Short mmCIF file of N, CA and C in Angstrom, two decimals:
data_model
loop_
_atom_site.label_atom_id
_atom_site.label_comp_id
_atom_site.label_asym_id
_atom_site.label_seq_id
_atom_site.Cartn_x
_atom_site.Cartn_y
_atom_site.Cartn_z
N UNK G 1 21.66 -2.97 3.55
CA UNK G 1 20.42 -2.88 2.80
C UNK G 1 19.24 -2.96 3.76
N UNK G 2 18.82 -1.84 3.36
CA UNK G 2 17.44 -2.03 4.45
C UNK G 2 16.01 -2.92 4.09
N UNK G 3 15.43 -3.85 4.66
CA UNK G 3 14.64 -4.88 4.17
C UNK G 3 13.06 -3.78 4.49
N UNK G 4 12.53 -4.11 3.85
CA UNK G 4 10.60 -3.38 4.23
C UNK G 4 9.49 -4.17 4.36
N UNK G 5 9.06 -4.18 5.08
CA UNK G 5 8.22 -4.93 5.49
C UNK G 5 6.24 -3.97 5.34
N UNK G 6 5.65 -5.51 4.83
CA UNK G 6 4.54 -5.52 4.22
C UNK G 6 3.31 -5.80 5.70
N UNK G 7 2.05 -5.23 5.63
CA UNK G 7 1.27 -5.84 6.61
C UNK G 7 0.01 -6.30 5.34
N UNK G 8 -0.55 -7.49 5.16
CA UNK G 8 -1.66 -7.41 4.52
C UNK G 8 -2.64 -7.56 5.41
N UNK G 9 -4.03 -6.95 5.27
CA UNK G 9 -4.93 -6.68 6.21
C UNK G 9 -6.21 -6.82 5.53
N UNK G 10 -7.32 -7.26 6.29
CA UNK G 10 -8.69 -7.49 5.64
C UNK G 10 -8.96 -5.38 5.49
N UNK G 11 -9.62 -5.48 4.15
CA UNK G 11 -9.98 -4.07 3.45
C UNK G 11 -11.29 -3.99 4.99
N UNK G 12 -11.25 -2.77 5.51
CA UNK G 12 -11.94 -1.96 6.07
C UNK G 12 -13.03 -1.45 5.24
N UNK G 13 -14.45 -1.43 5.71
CA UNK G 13 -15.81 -0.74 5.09
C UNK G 13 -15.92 0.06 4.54
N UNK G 14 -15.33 1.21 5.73
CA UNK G 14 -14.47 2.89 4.79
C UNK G 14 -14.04 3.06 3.63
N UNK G 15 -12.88 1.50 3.62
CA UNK G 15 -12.19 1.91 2.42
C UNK G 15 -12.55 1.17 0.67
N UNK G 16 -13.58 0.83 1.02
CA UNK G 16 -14.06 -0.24 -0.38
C UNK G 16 -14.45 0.85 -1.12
N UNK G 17 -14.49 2.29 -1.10
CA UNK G 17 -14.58 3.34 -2.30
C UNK G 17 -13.48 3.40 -2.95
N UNK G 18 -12.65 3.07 -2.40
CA UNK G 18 -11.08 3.28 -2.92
C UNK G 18 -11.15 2.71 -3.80
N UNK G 19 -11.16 0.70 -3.58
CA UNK G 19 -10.24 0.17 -3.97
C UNK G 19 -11.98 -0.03 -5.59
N UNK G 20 -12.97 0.11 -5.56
CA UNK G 20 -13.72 0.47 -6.72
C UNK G 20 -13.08 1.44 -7.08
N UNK G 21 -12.74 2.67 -6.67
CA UNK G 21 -12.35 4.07 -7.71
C UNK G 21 -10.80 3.15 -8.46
N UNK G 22 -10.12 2.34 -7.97
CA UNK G 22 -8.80 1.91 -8.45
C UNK G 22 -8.75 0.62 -9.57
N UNK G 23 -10.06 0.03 -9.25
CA UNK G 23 -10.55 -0.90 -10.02
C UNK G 23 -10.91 -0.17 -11.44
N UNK G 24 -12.06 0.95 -11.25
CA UNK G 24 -12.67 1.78 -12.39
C UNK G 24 -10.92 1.74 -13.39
N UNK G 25 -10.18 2.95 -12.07
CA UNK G 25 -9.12 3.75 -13.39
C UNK G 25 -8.35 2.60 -14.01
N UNK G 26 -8.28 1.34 -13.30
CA UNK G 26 -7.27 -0.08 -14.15
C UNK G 26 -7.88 -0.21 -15.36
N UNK G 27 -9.27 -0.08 -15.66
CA UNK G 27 -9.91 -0.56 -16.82
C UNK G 27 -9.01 -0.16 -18.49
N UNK G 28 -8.80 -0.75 -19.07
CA UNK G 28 -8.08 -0.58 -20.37
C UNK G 28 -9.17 -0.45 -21.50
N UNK G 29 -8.60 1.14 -22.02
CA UNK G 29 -9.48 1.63 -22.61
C UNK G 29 -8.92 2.18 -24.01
N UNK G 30 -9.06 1.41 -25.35
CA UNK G 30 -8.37 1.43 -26.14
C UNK G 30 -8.74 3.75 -26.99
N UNK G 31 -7.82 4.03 -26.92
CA UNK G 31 -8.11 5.29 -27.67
C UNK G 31 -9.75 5.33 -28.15
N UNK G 32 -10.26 6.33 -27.87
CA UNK G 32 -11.84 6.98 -28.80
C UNK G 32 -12.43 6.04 -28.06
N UNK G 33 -12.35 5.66 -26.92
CA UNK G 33 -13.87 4.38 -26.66
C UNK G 33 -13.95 5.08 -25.44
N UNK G 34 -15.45 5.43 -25.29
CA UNK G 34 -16.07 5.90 -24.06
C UNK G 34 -15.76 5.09 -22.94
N UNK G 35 -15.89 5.73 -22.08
CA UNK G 35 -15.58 4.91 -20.82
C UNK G 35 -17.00 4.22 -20.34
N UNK G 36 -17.13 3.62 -19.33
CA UNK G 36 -18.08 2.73 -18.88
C UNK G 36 -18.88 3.52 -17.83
N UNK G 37 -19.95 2.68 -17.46
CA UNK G 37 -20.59 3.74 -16.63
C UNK G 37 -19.42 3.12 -15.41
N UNK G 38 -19.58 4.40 -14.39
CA UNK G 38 -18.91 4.04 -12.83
C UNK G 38 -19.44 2.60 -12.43
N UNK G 39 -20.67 2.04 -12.47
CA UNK G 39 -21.40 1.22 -11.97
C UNK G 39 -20.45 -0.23 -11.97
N UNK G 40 -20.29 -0.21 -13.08
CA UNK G 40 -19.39 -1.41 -13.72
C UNK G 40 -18.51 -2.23 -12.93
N UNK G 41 -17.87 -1.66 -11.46
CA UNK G 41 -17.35 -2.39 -10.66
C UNK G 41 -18.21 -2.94 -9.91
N UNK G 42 -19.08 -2.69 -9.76
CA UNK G 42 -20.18 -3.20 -8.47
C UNK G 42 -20.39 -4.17 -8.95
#
């Protein structure tokens, strides 16, 4: 069995669009309800 190995790392400057765009799409959004503005993670 092959084992996998994890690195956790402080988020890079670059990448804090990401992890907002991943935050936005998690949001739970019951059927017919508009979505939020983008802003909403900030």
């Amino acid at each position: 069995m092959m084992s996998e190995q994890h690195i956790i790392r402080n988020l890079q400057n670059e990448e804090s669009f990401l992890l907002k765009h991943f935050l936005y799409e998690a949001i739970f959004l019951p059927e017919g309800t508009a979505p939020p503005a983008r802003d909403i993670v900030e």
